[in-house]
PDB file of C-alpha atoms in Angstrom:
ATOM      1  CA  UNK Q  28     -60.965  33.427 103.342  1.00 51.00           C
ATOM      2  CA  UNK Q  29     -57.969  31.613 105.300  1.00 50.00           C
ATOM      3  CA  UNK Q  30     -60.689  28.208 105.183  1.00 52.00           C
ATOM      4  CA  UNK Q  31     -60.420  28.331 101.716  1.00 49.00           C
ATOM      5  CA  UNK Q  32     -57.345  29.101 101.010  1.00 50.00           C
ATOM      6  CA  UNK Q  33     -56.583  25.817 103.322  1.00 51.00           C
ATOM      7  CA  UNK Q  34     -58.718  23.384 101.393  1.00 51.00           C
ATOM      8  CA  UNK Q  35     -57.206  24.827  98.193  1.00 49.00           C
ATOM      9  CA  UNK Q  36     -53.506  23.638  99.733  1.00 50.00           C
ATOM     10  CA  UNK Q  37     -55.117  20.444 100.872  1.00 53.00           C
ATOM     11  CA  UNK Q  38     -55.922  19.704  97.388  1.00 58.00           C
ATOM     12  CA  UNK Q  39     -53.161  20.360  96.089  1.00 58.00           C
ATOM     13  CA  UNK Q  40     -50.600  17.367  95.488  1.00 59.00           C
ATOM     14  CA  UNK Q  41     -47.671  17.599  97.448  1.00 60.00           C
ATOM     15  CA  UNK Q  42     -44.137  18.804  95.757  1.00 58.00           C
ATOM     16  CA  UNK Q  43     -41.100  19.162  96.113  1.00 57.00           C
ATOM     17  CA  UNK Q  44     -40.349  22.189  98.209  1.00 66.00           C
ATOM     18  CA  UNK Q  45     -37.854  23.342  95.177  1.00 74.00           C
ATOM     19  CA  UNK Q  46     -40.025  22.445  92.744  1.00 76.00           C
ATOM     20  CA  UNK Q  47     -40.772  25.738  90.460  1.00 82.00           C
ATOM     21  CA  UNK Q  48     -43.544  25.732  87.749  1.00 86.00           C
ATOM     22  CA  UNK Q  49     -43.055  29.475  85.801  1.00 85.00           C
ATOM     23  CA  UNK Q  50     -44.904  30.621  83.581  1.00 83.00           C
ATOM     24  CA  UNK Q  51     -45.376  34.269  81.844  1.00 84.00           C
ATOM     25  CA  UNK Q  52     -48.798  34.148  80.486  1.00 85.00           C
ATOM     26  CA  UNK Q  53     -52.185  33.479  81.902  1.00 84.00           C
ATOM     27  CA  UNK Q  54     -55.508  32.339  80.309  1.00 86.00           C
ATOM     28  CA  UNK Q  55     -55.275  29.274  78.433  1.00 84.00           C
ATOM     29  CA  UNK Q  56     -51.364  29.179  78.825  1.00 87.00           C
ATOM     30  CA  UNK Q  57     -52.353  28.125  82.667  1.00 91.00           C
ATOM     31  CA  UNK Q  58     -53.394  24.708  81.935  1.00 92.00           C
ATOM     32  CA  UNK Q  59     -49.842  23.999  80.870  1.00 91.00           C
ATOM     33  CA  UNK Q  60     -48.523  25.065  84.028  1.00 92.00           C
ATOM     34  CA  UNK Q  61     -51.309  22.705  85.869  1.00 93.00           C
ATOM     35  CA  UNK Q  62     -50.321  19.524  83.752  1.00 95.00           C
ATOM     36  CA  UNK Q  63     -46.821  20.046  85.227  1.00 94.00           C
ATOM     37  CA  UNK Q  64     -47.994  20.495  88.965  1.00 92.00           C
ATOM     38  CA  UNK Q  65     -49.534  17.293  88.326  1.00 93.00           C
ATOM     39  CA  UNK Q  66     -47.038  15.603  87.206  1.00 94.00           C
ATOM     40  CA  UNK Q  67     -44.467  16.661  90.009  1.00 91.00           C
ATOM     41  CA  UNK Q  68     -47.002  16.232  92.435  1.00 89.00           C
ATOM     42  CA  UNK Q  69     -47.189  12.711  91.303  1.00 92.00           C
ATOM     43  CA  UNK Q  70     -43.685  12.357  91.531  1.00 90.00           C
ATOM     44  CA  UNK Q  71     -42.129  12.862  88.156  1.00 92.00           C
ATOM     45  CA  UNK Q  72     -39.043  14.554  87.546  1.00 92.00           C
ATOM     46  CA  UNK Q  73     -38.253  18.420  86.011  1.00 91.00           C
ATOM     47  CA  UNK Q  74     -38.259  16.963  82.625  1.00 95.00           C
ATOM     48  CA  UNK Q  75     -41.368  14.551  83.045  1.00 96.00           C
ATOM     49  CA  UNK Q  76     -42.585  18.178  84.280  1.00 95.00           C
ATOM     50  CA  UNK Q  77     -41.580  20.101  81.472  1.00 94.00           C
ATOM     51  CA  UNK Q  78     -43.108  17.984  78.805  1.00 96.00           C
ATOM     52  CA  UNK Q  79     -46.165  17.292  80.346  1.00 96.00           C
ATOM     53  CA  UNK Q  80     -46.277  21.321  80.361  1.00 94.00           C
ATOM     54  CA  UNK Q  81     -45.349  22.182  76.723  1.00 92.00           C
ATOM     55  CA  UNK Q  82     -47.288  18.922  75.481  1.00 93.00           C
ATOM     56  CA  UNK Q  83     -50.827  20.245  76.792  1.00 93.00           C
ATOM     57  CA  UNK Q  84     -49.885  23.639  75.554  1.00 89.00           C
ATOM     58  CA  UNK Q  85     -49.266  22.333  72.136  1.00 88.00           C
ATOM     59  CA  UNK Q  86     -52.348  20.237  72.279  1.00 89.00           C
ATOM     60  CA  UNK Q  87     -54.375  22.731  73.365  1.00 87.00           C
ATOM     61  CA  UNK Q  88     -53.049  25.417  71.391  1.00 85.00           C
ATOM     62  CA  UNK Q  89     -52.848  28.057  73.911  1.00 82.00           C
ATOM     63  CA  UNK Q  90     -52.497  30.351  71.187  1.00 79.00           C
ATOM     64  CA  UNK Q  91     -52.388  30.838  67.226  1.00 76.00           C
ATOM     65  CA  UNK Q  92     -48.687  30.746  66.984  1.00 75.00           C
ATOM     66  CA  UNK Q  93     -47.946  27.089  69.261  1.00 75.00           C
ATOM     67  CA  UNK Q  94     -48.678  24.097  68.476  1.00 78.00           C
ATOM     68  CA  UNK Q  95     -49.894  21.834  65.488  1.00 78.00           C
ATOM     69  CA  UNK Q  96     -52.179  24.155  63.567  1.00 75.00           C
ATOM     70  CA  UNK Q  97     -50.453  27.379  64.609  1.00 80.00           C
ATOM     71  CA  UNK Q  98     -49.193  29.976  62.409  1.00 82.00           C
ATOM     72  CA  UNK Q  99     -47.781  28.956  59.317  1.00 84.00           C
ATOM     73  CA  UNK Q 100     -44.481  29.296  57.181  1.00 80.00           C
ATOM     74  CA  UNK Q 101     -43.656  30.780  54.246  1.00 85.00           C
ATOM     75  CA  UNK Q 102     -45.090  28.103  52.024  1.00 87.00           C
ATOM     76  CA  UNK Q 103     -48.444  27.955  53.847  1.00 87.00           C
ATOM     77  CA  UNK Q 104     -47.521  24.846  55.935  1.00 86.00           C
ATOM     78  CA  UNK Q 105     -47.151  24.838  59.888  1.00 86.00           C
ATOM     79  CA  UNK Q 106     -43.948  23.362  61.069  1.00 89.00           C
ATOM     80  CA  UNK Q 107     -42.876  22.502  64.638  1.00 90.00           C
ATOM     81  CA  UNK Q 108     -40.151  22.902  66.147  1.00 92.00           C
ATOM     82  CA  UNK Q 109     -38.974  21.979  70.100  1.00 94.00           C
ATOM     83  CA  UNK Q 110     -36.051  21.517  72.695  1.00 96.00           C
ATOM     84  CA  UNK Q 111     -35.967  19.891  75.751  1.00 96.00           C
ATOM     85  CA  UNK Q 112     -32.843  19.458  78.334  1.00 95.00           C
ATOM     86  CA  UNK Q 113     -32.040  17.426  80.997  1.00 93.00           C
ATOM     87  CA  UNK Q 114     -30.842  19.463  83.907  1.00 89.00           C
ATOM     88  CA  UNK Q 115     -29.176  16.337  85.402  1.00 88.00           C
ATOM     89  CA  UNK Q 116     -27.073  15.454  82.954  1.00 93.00           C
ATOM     90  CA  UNK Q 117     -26.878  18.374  79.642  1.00 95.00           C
ATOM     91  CA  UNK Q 118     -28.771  15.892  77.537  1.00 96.00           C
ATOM     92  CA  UNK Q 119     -30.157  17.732  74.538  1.00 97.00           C
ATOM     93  CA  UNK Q 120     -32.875  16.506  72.128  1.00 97.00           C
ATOM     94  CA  UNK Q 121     -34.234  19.218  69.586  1.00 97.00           C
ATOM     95  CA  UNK Q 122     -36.267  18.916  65.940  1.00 97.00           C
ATOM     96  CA  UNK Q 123     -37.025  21.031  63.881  1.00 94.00           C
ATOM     97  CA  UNK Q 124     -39.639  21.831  60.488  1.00 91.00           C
ATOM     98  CA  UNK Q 125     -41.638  18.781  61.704  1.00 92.00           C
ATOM     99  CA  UNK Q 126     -44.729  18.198  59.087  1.00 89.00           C
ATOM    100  CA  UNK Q 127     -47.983  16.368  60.022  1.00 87.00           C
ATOM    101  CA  UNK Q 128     -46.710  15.945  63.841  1.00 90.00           C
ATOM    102  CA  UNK Q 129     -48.684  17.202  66.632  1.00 89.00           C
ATOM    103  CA  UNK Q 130     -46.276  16.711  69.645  1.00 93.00           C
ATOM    104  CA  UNK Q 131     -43.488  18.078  68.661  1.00 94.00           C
ATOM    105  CA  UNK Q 132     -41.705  18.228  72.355  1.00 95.00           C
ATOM    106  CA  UNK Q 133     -42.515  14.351  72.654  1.00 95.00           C
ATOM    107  CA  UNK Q 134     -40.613  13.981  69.849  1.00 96.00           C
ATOM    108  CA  UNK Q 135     -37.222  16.250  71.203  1.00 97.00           C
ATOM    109  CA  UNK Q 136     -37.661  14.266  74.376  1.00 97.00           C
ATOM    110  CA  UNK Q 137     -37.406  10.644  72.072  1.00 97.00           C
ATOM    111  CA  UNK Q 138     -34.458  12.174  71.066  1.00 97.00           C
ATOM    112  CA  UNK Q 139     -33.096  12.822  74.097  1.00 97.00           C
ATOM    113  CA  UNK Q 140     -33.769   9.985  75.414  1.00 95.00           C
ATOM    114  CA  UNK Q 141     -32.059   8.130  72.321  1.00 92.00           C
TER     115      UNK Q 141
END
């Protein structure tokens, strides 16, 4: 009903009316988009956004293949790997085979950030 659908947008936290959130998968994959609403809703920026997204995926391992415990390599071990950018200014921070790590775009994002 149009009531609903009202309180629904009243709950929501306010964005910014360019913000985009995409996503292509549904189910569990739809927390991650959440955890970014949040966090622009709260005022953070894209890449606040973008982390916050990928981190709760990888944390809740949205599905066999992302995220520490997902599928393995070659030798039986899972690796991580992640990239983040900073539209604002082409920053780039990316790793790669990380072992016994369990956030592994929290760890691009220290790199960007260094």
């Amino acid at each position: 009903s149009s009531s609903s659908a009202a309180v629904a947008a009243a709950a929501a936290p306010p964005v910014p009316a360019t913000a985009w959130v995409l996503n292509t998968w549904g189910g569990p994959f739809e927390a991650a988009s959440s955890a970014a609403w949040g966090v622009l809703g709260s005022g953070g920026t894209a890449l606040d956004a973008v982390v916050a997204g990928c981190s709760t995926c990888e944390a809740n391992r949205c599905d066999t293949t992302v995220g520490y415990g997902g599928s393995p390599d070659e030798q039986g071990e899972t690796t991580l790997d992640a990239m983040v950018m900073d539209g604002q200014t082409l920053d780039i921070g990316a790793v790669g085979a990380l072992r016994g790590v369990r956030d592994a775009v929290a760890a691009a994002r220290l790199l960007l950030e260094r």
